[in-house]
Amino acid sequence: MSRNDEVAALLEEFADLLEATGVEYKPTAYRRAAENVREHTAPIENLAGEGEEAVAEIDRVGDAIASKVVEYFETGEIEELAALREELPADMAGLTAVEGVGPKTVGSLYEALGVTTLDELEAAAEAGEIREVSGFGAKTEENILDNIPFAREARKRTRLGDARPVADAALSYLADLDAVESVEVCGSIRRWKDTIGDIDLLVASDAREPIVESLTDWSEADATIEAGTGKASVRASGTRVDLRIVDAEEFGAALQYFTGSRAHNVAVRNRAIDRGLKLNEYGLFDISDVDGESDVDDAGSGDAAADDGTDADGQRVGERVAGETEAGVYEALDMDPVPPELREDDGEVAAAAAGELPELVETGDLRGDLHTHTDWSDGGFSIAEMIDAAADRGYDYHVVTDHAAGPGIFGNTGLDEAEIAEQAEAVADAAESVRADVEVFHGIEANIDAEGAITTDDATLADLDLVVASPHSALGQDGEAATERLVRAVEHPHVDVLGHPTGRLINSRPGIAPDVEAVVAAAADAGTAIEVNANPARLDADGDTVRAAVDAGAPIAVNTDAHTPRELDNVRYGVHTARRGWAETGDTLNARSADGLREFLDG
Ligand code: DGT
Ligand code: CA
Ligand code: CA
Ligand code: ZN
């Protein structure tokens, strides 16, 4: 965690505690400041060293907050924050993980019932105590009780978007060490699952001890969980990081083994057994001349001593045929190397054996983003700044899709029909003034109401280049209603892209659960694309839905929903999610050229 992140987290905690104690406006100011501290390019500790004025130079950081930041670096704490923590000693993060429970609720329930933990919250709800608190009722109590299991489950796993930057930092730290020959991530993070149990790293080296020591000394490691000879585990940014160190000749086999999934590995191992070979984390061995080694492995033993290509005395069993590279392992099994995103035992082993793996979409294939915001709605940057940012990333085109007014869109954040017409001119003006190498389209993010109607006038929609339609309200409706809603939306003649189909927020809100097959079939018929929203809090559609869309023949669109230039870089999370759904370049609407996109929109 950088010190900017650390200070941002403190300011956010401050904001929650202020809000919980009933303070108005200030919490919003603290949250805005936190966001800007986090995004600021200069290290906050350097600014704090120069004094309050330097800290207050950061956008939206006022004198009061700047002085608290300086206080933190000078004394190691912020007195007012410490007092607030004592006043409200509750597990804020744990409690607010429950949908419908915000800092204010935490404050009220602590004051009335002394609730400080998720367990106490559950006990109070079960005992019917919450409905007795003023401002709460039976319905609220019931909702809290319903949402606790989801919150409890969610807190066990880290979102991909939170874990991946930690993994990247660890990778580059380890890659710089002299003793390291190769380093890779493995496990679920290499498969780009949307949530991660822990981060797995694999290093090839013949100097194990110094590498273990380097990991425990890593500046981002907050605590050491385990430091052995060939492995070590630390905690960084709240996530466990597991490191294994192997010999270079075993690196490929270990990478294959520790990437998983377990189910994929079982299928691959059985393929080895069929060929008189034995695959484990140490290599692929020819055991055709060895007795008693032909048991089909269907459980995955994970027991190294009995499964390492050696017998009880440590003698090699069989001859090594592969193991140095992962591709070599697959090739020796007469398979094409399987991209990690596909390794879920869902047809990929047969496809790789038949030479029929999909040609998965890559980040570099994308030509533009079809879902982005500006300061006309809730974005933080002007139309021109966002277009420039898209051009900087080498895109051929950029689509401006601010929020239309409607259900689920806060206050006057969304644009009404007159404002959309006004924005059309502003977009055209901005397109004139920015670089010529990016084509600009004017779109909108319209709202799908609970029944599936689009809440912006048809005539306005008809004038726009592109319409993304998304659900932003009624996200608790049942599956049947959700199916009808989304089918009707994708069939709307002006809708081009179904935005974040379920409205889920990973680890915080489950979203709607429509019949996916029905929705993608309707989308394929209507010629509407299914969005893979790349915001790492969403990753919506998920891999399974992408796979259904691809099978049904509905195009997908990998969009970032960016509200800042930097958020355009989230695109990789969307691309890898699309790859988990077997999406090829040809399935991807925004991998088409500007002409190809126009053809789709006009068709
Ligand atoms: P996660 O961390 O829960 O998101 O999921 P993974 O897939 O990263 O699982 P993890 O961290 O427990 O182990 C990493 C990979 O190592 C896993 O995908 C497959 C492999 N692996 C670990 N232990 C075993 C085992 O006992 N048997 C088999 N067959 N594979 C294992
Ligand atoms: Ca893992
Ligand atoms: Ca692990
Ligand atoms: Zn949206």
XYZ file of C-alpha atoms and ligand atoms in Angstrom:
637
model
C 0.000 0.000 0.000
C 1.446 3.366 -0.920
C 1.274 6.087 1.693
C -1.233 7.892 -0.530
C -3.499 4.834 -0.300
C -2.891 4.665 3.433
C -3.872 8.308 3.979
C -6.873 7.944 1.666
C -8.074 4.966 3.730
C -7.720 7.026 6.930
C -9.724 9.894 5.458
C -12.422 7.466 4.377
C -12.561 5.974 7.859
C -12.806 9.523 9.180
C -15.700 10.190 6.811
C -17.556 7.052 7.924
C -17.133 7.899 11.595
C -18.272 11.487 11.075
C -21.302 10.283 9.173
C -22.059 7.694 11.850
C -22.096 10.390 14.516
C -24.576 12.434 12.487
C -22.252 15.103 11.064
C -23.457 16.486 7.717
C -21.515 17.590 4.590
C -18.077 16.996 6.116
C -18.092 13.264 5.302
C -18.526 14.045 1.605
C -15.620 16.500 1.738
C -13.409 13.874 3.386
C -14.339 11.251 0.797
C -13.614 13.605 -2.102
C -10.282 14.500 -0.540
C -9.492 10.795 -0.064
C -10.160 10.095 -3.718
C -7.850 12.891 -4.833
C -5.097 11.898 -2.422
C -5.266 8.379 -3.801
C -5.063 9.564 -7.424
C -2.389 12.198 -6.732
C 0.893 11.459 -8.467
C 3.282 12.964 -5.880
C 3.965 10.903 -2.714
C 1.865 12.367 0.102
C 4.695 11.902 2.633
C 6.861 14.312 0.609
C 4.108 16.928 0.493
C 3.438 16.513 4.214
C 7.155 17.062 4.808
C 6.906 20.407 3.042
C 3.954 21.480 5.165
C 0.210 22.120 5.065
C 0.243 24.425 2.037
C 1.872 21.730 -0.089
C -0.737 19.161 0.964
C -3.574 21.627 0.353
C -2.358 21.979 -3.247
C -4.057 18.647 -3.925
C -7.453 19.174 -5.515
C -10.309 19.248 -3.005
C -7.985 18.980 -0.015
C -8.728 22.007 2.153
C -6.672 23.504 4.984
C -8.445 21.537 7.712
C -7.788 18.176 6.080
C -4.232 19.183 5.105
C -3.397 19.975 8.711
C -4.675 16.540 9.794
C -2.501 14.873 7.167
C 0.545 16.747 8.422
C -0.415 15.852 11.999
C -0.527 12.193 10.967
C 2.978 12.253 9.519
C 4.377 14.226 12.456
C 2.779 12.332 15.334
C 1.719 8.996 13.842
C -1.958 9.632 14.532
C -4.806 12.078 14.091
C -6.161 13.023 17.472
C -9.701 13.727 16.324
C -9.847 10.410 14.472
C -8.584 8.553 17.519
C -11.339 10.196 19.592
C -13.980 9.204 17.051
C -12.757 5.622 17.075
C -13.123 5.543 20.833
C -16.582 7.047 20.639
C -17.687 4.404 18.111
C -15.614 1.224 18.526
C -17.458 -0.781 15.837
C -16.167 -2.922 12.958
C -17.226 -0.346 10.379
C -15.952 -2.225 7.311
C -17.543 -5.490 8.415
C -20.901 -3.967 9.289
C -21.203 -1.708 6.249
C -20.484 -4.724 4.033
C -24.137 -5.625 4.695
C -26.264 -4.111 1.955
C -28.520 -1.457 3.426
C -26.234 -0.815 6.395
C -24.310 2.447 6.087
C -22.209 4.353 8.610
C -25.333 6.104 9.973
C -27.000 2.777 10.687
C -23.853 1.556 12.403
C -23.900 4.689 14.590
C -27.568 4.294 15.525
C -27.322 0.583 16.271
C -24.217 1.056 18.359
C -25.853 3.780 20.372
C -29.114 1.893 20.882
C -27.911 -1.704 21.169
C -24.120 -1.624 21.459
C -23.707 -3.555 18.184
C -20.023 -3.636 17.141
C -19.626 -6.788 14.987
C -21.411 -8.745 12.252
C -22.216 -11.512 14.771
C -23.765 -9.008 17.174
C -25.737 -7.468 14.320
C -27.106 -10.875 13.402
C -27.973 -11.701 17.012
C -29.775 -8.381 17.453
C -31.765 -8.895 14.246
C -32.687 -12.454 15.195
C -33.847 -11.311 18.629
C -36.101 -8.688 17.017
C -34.246 -5.848 18.737
C -33.515 -3.797 15.644
C -37.173 -3.173 14.787
C -37.556 -1.551 18.203
C -34.896 1.084 17.494
C -36.338 4.421 16.419
C -36.044 4.921 12.668
C -35.938 1.161 12.026
C -38.783 -1.260 11.336
C -39.501 -4.937 10.847
C -38.809 -4.661 7.114
C -35.358 -3.143 7.655
C -34.564 -5.785 10.234
C -35.588 -8.521 7.826
C -33.450 -7.026 5.031
C -30.433 -6.855 7.305
C -30.894 -10.482 8.292
C -31.253 -11.525 4.637
C -28.113 -9.691 3.577
C -25.746 -10.837 6.335
C -24.763 -14.189 4.736
C -23.754 -12.463 1.475
C -21.664 -9.921 3.391
C -19.991 -12.622 5.441
C -19.100 -14.662 2.332
C -17.947 -11.581 0.433
C -15.414 -10.596 3.054
C -13.514 -13.842 2.619
C -12.508 -13.103 -0.960
C -10.756 -10.114 -2.486
C -12.001 -8.464 -5.650
C -9.762 -9.047 -8.661
C -9.333 -5.299 -9.115
C -8.009 -4.960 -5.549
C -5.730 -8.001 -5.731
C -4.271 -7.605 -9.204
C -2.319 -4.387 -8.510
C -0.828 -6.058 -5.414
C 0.162 -9.069 -7.536
C 1.665 -6.765 -10.178
C 3.706 -4.935 -7.541
C 4.952 -8.230 -6.105
C 5.816 -9.469 -9.593
C 7.939 -6.472 -10.466
C 9.607 -6.495 -7.033
C 10.573 -10.164 -7.366
C 11.571 -9.863 -11.031
C 14.203 -7.298 -10.007
C 15.946 -9.649 -7.575
C 19.203 -11.123 -8.884
C 18.468 -14.604 -7.607
C 15.161 -14.826 -9.484
C 15.312 -16.564 -12.873
C 11.592 -16.410 -13.677
C 8.517 -15.266 -11.829
C 4.812 -15.610 -12.636
C 1.481 -15.292 -10.898
C -0.540 -18.480 -10.758
C -3.770 -19.600 -9.076
C -7.103 -17.899 -9.574
C -5.530 -14.503 -10.216
C -3.772 -15.857 -13.300
C -7.134 -17.228 -14.399
C -8.572 -13.725 -13.786
C -11.428 -14.914 -11.607
C -13.547 -11.999 -10.435
C -12.693 -12.692 -6.792
C -9.486 -14.085 -5.364
C -8.922 -16.234 -2.259
C -5.210 -15.499 -2.179
C -2.492 -14.375 -4.566
C -0.189 -17.183 -5.699
C 3.287 -16.466 -7.027
C 5.862 -18.833 -8.442
C 9.592 -18.205 -8.743
C 12.326 -20.244 -10.419
C 15.622 -19.980 -8.570
C 18.349 -22.060 -6.975
C 18.720 -19.638 -4.060
C 15.587 -20.137 -1.981
C 16.415 -18.574 1.345
C 17.306 -15.085 0.123
C 14.082 -14.974 -1.883
C 11.949 -15.930 1.107
C 13.734 -13.232 3.058
C 13.199 -10.671 0.305
C 9.463 -11.353 0.297
C 9.128 -10.941 4.056
C 11.181 -7.726 3.762
C 9.003 -6.372 0.933
C 7.865 -2.841 1.761
C 4.249 -3.685 0.890
C 4.161 -6.764 3.145
C 2.275 -5.836 6.317
C 2.870 -9.133 8.090
C 4.594 -12.471 7.621
C 2.258 -15.454 7.840
C 4.812 -18.164 7.100
C 8.480 -18.298 6.059
C 9.683 -21.784 5.117
C 12.481 -22.974 2.863
C 10.729 -23.309 -0.471
C 7.691 -21.197 0.330
C 6.559 -18.105 2.156
C 3.317 -16.245 2.797
C 2.788 -12.619 3.682
C -0.208 -10.330 4.003
C -0.279 -7.253 1.755
C -3.186 -4.795 1.510
C -5.294 -7.285 3.446
C -4.701 -10.158 1.011
C -2.608 -13.251 1.557
C 0.304 -13.642 -0.867
C 1.694 -17.186 -1.274
C 5.108 -17.622 -2.847
C 6.615 -20.919 -3.951
C 10.169 -21.324 -5.200
C 11.136 -24.177 -7.517
C 14.048 -25.256 -9.720
C 14.114 -23.845 -13.232
C 13.632 -27.285 -14.821
C 10.360 -27.661 -12.856
C 9.028 -24.158 -13.393
C 6.630 -24.974 -16.242
C 5.133 -27.983 -14.490
C 4.746 -26.046 -11.242
C 3.156 -23.130 -13.085
C 0.696 -25.493 -14.721
C -0.063 -27.198 -11.404
C -0.467 -24.097 -9.271
C -2.504 -22.193 -11.832
C -5.327 -24.688 -11.460
C -8.163 -24.930 -11.430
C -8.149 -28.203 -9.602
C -10.795 -29.582 -11.978
C -8.714 -28.608 -15.021
C -5.650 -30.237 -13.501
C -7.496 -33.485 -12.836
C -8.606 -33.615 -16.482
C -5.087 -32.897 -17.750
C -3.534 -35.430 -15.370
C -5.930 -38.119 -16.549
C -4.927 -37.358 -20.117
C -1.316 -37.927 -19.076
C -2.214 -41.238 -17.438
C -3.937 -42.363 -20.648
C -0.600 -41.852 -22.396
C 1.491 -43.742 -19.867
C 2.742 -40.443 -18.438
C 2.605 -38.959 -14.984
C 2.071 -35.247 -14.410
C 2.705 -33.493 -11.117
C 4.133 -30.156 -9.999
C 7.688 -31.394 -10.648
C 7.296 -32.392 -14.257
C 5.798 -34.767 -16.778
C 7.337 -38.231 -16.542
C 7.243 -41.317 -18.711
C 6.246 -44.143 -16.364
C 5.374 -46.733 -18.985
C 8.208 -48.942 -17.671
C 7.288 -48.487 -14.021
C 4.875 -50.814 -12.185
C 1.881 -49.835 -10.118
C 1.592 -46.271 -11.339
C -1.520 -46.424 -13.432
C -4.256 -45.483 -10.948
C -6.564 -42.906 -12.433
C -6.332 -39.770 -10.323
C -9.729 -38.228 -9.852
C -9.312 -36.375 -6.607
C -6.033 -34.521 -6.900
C -3.848 -35.639 -4.043
C -1.738 -32.540 -3.529
C 0.493 -34.753 -1.437
C 3.980 -33.959 -2.683
C 5.806 -36.827 -0.965
C 3.695 -39.484 -2.624
C 3.233 -37.667 -5.877
C 6.525 -36.151 -6.901
C 7.895 -38.464 -9.519
C 10.135 -40.179 -6.985
C 9.618 -43.341 -5.000
C 9.879 -43.629 -1.218
C 13.682 -43.561 -1.338
C 13.732 -40.441 -3.470
C 14.645 -42.344 -6.624
C 13.298 -40.917 -9.876
C 10.366 -42.816 -11.252
C 10.306 -42.633 -15.002
C 12.018 -40.274 -17.364
C 11.274 -36.549 -17.488
C 9.653 -35.605 -20.794
C 8.614 -32.018 -20.008
C 8.466 -29.504 -17.160
C 10.700 -26.544 -17.890
C 7.997 -24.616 -19.737
C 4.258 -24.788 -19.353
C 3.680 -24.849 -23.109
C 6.048 -27.835 -23.241
C 3.871 -29.720 -20.766
C 0.719 -29.209 -22.837
C 2.495 -29.996 -26.085
C 3.866 -33.248 -24.699
C 0.235 -34.176 -23.993
C -0.740 -33.443 -27.619
C -2.627 -30.325 -26.630
C -2.430 -26.679 -27.599
C -1.399 -24.602 -24.564
C -4.599 -23.625 -22.769
C -5.011 -19.932 -21.901
C -5.314 -19.666 -18.083
C -8.759 -18.018 -18.271
C -10.202 -21.196 -19.812
C -8.854 -23.635 -17.231
C -12.123 -24.467 -15.496
C -12.762 -27.956 -16.968
C -15.526 -26.659 -19.158
C -14.573 -28.148 -22.510
C -11.116 -26.603 -22.840
C -9.182 -29.875 -22.537
C -11.043 -31.466 -25.448
C -10.810 -28.254 -27.465
C -7.043 -28.015 -26.886
C -6.591 -31.672 -27.863
C -8.560 -31.109 -31.080
C -6.649 -27.908 -31.918
C -9.918 -25.999 -31.618
C -9.288 -23.512 -28.844
C -10.893 -20.108 -29.488
C -8.720 -17.198 -30.615
C -9.461 -15.120 -27.566
C -9.912 -11.366 -27.740
C -6.929 -9.330 -26.517
C -6.723 -5.837 -25.054
C -4.779 -4.672 -28.101
C -7.685 -5.686 -30.355
C -10.017 -3.054 -28.941
C -10.491 0.064 -31.055
C -12.598 2.167 -28.704
C -14.717 2.328 -25.566
C -18.507 2.397 -25.976
C -19.459 3.446 -22.423
C -17.787 6.479 -20.796
C -18.860 9.461 -18.705
C -17.921 13.134 -18.494
C -18.646 16.030 -16.157
C -21.974 16.460 -17.932
C -23.222 13.708 -15.592
C -21.246 12.131 -12.752
C -17.824 11.978 -14.444
C -14.949 14.089 -13.229
C -13.545 15.333 -16.563
C -14.635 17.307 -19.605
C -15.694 15.792 -22.914
C -12.417 16.946 -24.520
C -10.299 15.518 -21.698
C -11.953 12.128 -22.031
C -11.557 12.114 -25.820
C -7.894 13.020 -25.425
C -7.414 10.231 -22.920
C -8.940 7.758 -25.379
C -6.640 9.032 -28.145
C -3.651 8.687 -25.792
C -4.516 5.032 -25.415
C -4.369 4.520 -29.159
C -8.090 4.106 -29.713
C -9.640 4.830 -33.117
C -12.907 6.076 -31.654
C -14.544 7.174 -28.433
C -18.181 7.128 -27.383
C -19.500 9.644 -24.844
C -22.381 8.062 -22.906
C -23.365 10.182 -19.943
C -26.259 9.204 -17.702
C -29.757 10.024 -18.853
C -32.110 11.128 -16.101
C -34.239 8.311 -14.782
C -34.869 5.791 -12.007
C -31.765 5.060 -9.940
C -29.893 8.145 -11.167
C -29.275 10.477 -8.254
C -30.801 13.979 -8.225
C -30.106 15.979 -11.370
C -27.001 13.964 -12.291
C -28.703 12.577 -15.418
C -29.445 14.457 -18.642
C -33.011 15.158 -19.795
C -33.926 15.317 -23.481
C -33.073 19.012 -23.848
C -29.693 18.522 -22.186
C -28.920 15.568 -24.425
C -29.568 17.760 -27.485
C -27.373 20.467 -25.989
C -24.633 17.924 -25.301
C -24.743 16.746 -28.922
C -23.415 20.169 -29.918
C -20.795 20.169 -27.189
C -19.591 16.737 -28.310
C -19.392 17.917 -31.914
C -17.440 21.014 -30.817
C -15.050 18.979 -28.704
C -14.546 16.526 -31.555
C -13.489 19.469 -33.726
C -11.054 20.847 -31.181
C -9.256 17.630 -30.232
C -6.828 15.551 -32.212
C -8.060 14.294 -35.547
C -6.918 10.740 -34.987
C -9.911 9.699 -32.925
C -13.493 9.613 -34.139
C -16.119 10.710 -31.635
C -19.618 9.292 -31.252
C -22.359 10.777 -29.132
C -24.277 8.252 -27.094
C -26.171 8.008 -23.830
C -26.462 5.601 -20.933
C -30.236 5.304 -20.714
C -32.122 3.663 -17.869
C -34.127 0.451 -18.010
C -37.039 0.791 -15.590
C -38.350 -2.137 -13.562
C -40.642 -3.224 -16.401
C -38.014 -2.946 -19.140
C -39.051 0.395 -20.637
C -36.352 2.928 -21.584
C -36.997 6.172 -19.733
C -35.700 8.566 -22.400
C -37.913 9.680 -25.356
C -37.652 7.600 -28.508
C -37.080 10.666 -30.689
C -34.043 11.619 -28.618
C -32.705 8.057 -28.664
C -33.126 7.975 -32.454
C -30.879 11.035 -32.838
C -27.991 9.512 -30.898
C -25.143 7.531 -32.448
C -25.297 4.815 -29.790
C -27.530 3.875 -26.871
C -26.303 1.895 -23.873
C -29.265 0.876 -21.703
C -28.611 -0.231 -18.126
C -30.605 -1.219 -15.046
C -29.955 1.213 -12.177
C -33.056 0.663 -10.038
C -35.225 -2.220 -8.792
C -32.136 -4.426 -8.470
C -33.856 -6.572 -5.841
C -36.631 -7.794 -8.174
C -37.109 -11.523 -8.706
C -35.528 -13.482 -11.537
C -38.648 -13.778 -13.657
C -39.325 -10.040 -13.593
C -35.639 -9.414 -14.327
C -35.765 -11.679 -17.389
C -38.831 -9.923 -18.813
C -37.226 -6.579 -18.079
C -33.932 -7.290 -19.863
C -35.517 -9.110 -22.814
C -37.769 -6.121 -23.407
C -34.818 -3.738 -23.140
C -32.577 -5.570 -25.623
C -35.511 -5.737 -28.046
C -35.983 -1.966 -27.943
C -35.212 -0.755 -31.495
C -32.891 2.055 -30.344
C -30.901 0.092 -27.769
C -27.459 -0.977 -29.055
C -25.736 -2.238 -25.893
C -27.139 -3.762 -22.703
C -25.007 -2.105 -19.993
C -23.918 -3.970 -16.827
C -26.820 -6.457 -17.179
C -27.284 -7.479 -13.546
C -26.233 -4.309 -11.738
C -24.198 -6.404 -9.319
C -21.409 -4.872 -7.242
C -18.955 -7.625 -6.390
C -18.887 -8.389 -2.649
C -21.474 -5.724 -1.917
C -24.633 -6.228 -3.980
C -25.776 -9.386 -5.770
C -27.835 -7.594 -8.456
C -30.674 -9.151 -10.474
C -30.561 -12.778 -11.625
C -32.322 -13.074 -14.995
C -32.538 -16.229 -17.111
C -29.311 -15.585 -18.993
C -30.129 -17.889 -21.911
C -33.346 -16.031 -22.609
C -31.692 -12.615 -22.473
C -28.771 -13.478 -24.761
C -31.064 -15.229 -27.251
C -33.209 -12.087 -27.443
C -30.073 -9.948 -27.789
C -28.769 -12.125 -30.627
C -32.105 -11.826 -32.454
C -32.367 -8.086 -31.923
C -28.733 -7.346 -32.762
C -27.984 -5.873 -29.339
C -24.560 -6.264 -27.749
C -24.053 -7.529 -24.187
C -21.660 -5.336 -22.227
C -18.775 -6.701 -20.213
C -18.424 -3.772 -17.846
C -14.721 -3.676 -16.977
C -15.100 -1.720 -13.767
C -13.562 -4.208 -11.304
C -16.409 -3.597 -8.855
C -18.813 -4.857 -11.542
C -17.319 -7.297 -14.097
C -20.860 -7.543 -15.415
C -21.621 -9.528 -17.629
C -19.469 -12.209 -16.000
C -17.601 -14.988 -17.825
C -20.512 -17.435 -17.776
C -22.867 -14.895 -19.311
C -20.294 -13.993 -21.963
C -20.027 -17.673 -22.851
C -23.800 -17.883 -23.227
C -23.806 -14.737 -25.387
C -21.021 -16.047 -27.610
C -22.806 -19.405 -27.996
C -26.069 -17.628 -28.843
C -24.365 -15.367 -31.379
C -24.890 -12.099 -29.528
C -21.951 -9.694 -29.802
C -20.236 -8.513 -26.642
C -18.780 -5.062 -25.914
C -15.923 -4.618 -23.445
C -16.464 -1.176 -21.903
C -14.899 0.552 -18.929
C -17.750 2.866 -17.900
C -14.861 5.262 -17.140
C -15.589 8.364 -15.082
C -11.916 9.476 -15.218
C -9.123 9.007 -17.778
C -7.391 6.525 -15.500
C -10.434 4.308 -15.357
C -10.014 3.668 -19.089
C -7.120 1.449 -17.996
C -9.539 -0.914 -16.242
C -10.187 -2.323 -19.708
C -7.914 -5.315 -19.032
C -10.276 -6.617 -16.343
C -13.082 -6.601 -18.890
C -10.982 -8.253 -21.588
C -9.896 -11.087 -19.299
C -13.483 -11.549 -18.117
C -14.562 -11.785 -21.764
C -11.782 -14.346 -22.323
C -13.154 -16.392 -19.406
C -16.320 -16.509 -21.520
C -14.391 -17.790 -24.583
C -14.960 -14.535 -26.497
C -13.007 -14.144 -29.706
C -12.047 -10.887 -31.387
C -14.837 -11.451 -33.907
C -17.427 -11.660 -31.106
C -16.416 -8.260 -29.799
C -18.258 -5.215 -31.126
C -15.629 -2.682 -30.086
C -12.869 -4.688 -31.748
C -14.427 -3.557 -35.037
C -13.156 -0.549 -36.938
C -15.078 2.731 -36.800
C -16.719 1.778 -40.095
C -17.578 -1.642 -38.773
C -19.116 -0.107 -35.669
C -21.128 2.352 -37.765
C -22.388 -0.495 -39.906
C -23.553 -2.331 -36.782
C -25.276 0.775 -35.431
C -27.009 1.535 -38.709
C -28.035 -2.070 -39.288
P -8.477 -19.059 -4.722
O -7.141 -18.707 -4.165
O -9.412 -19.624 -3.710
O -9.118 -17.932 -5.469
O -8.290 -20.230 -5.804
P -6.967 -20.878 -6.410
O -7.391 -21.619 -7.631
O -5.903 -19.866 -6.571
O -6.582 -21.957 -5.323
P -5.364 -22.073 -4.298
O -4.767 -20.761 -3.970
O -5.871 -22.898 -3.163
O -4.318 -22.987 -5.069
C -3.727 -22.561 -6.270
C -3.749 -23.645 -7.311
O -2.878 -24.716 -6.924
C -5.087 -24.312 -7.516
O -5.850 -23.651 -8.492
C -4.704 -25.681 -7.966
C -3.406 -25.958 -7.287
N -3.537 -26.775 -6.077
C -3.307 -26.362 -4.825
N -3.492 -27.348 -3.960
C -3.890 -28.407 -4.671
C -4.265 -29.755 -4.356
O -4.268 -30.184 -3.202
N -4.633 -30.552 -5.384
C -4.627 -30.104 -6.678
N -5.002 -30.935 -7.655
N -4.300 -28.875 -6.991
C -3.927 -28.042 -6.021
Ca -5.052 -18.501 -4.911
Ca -2.791 -20.208 -2.393
Zn -24.373 2.517 -15.300
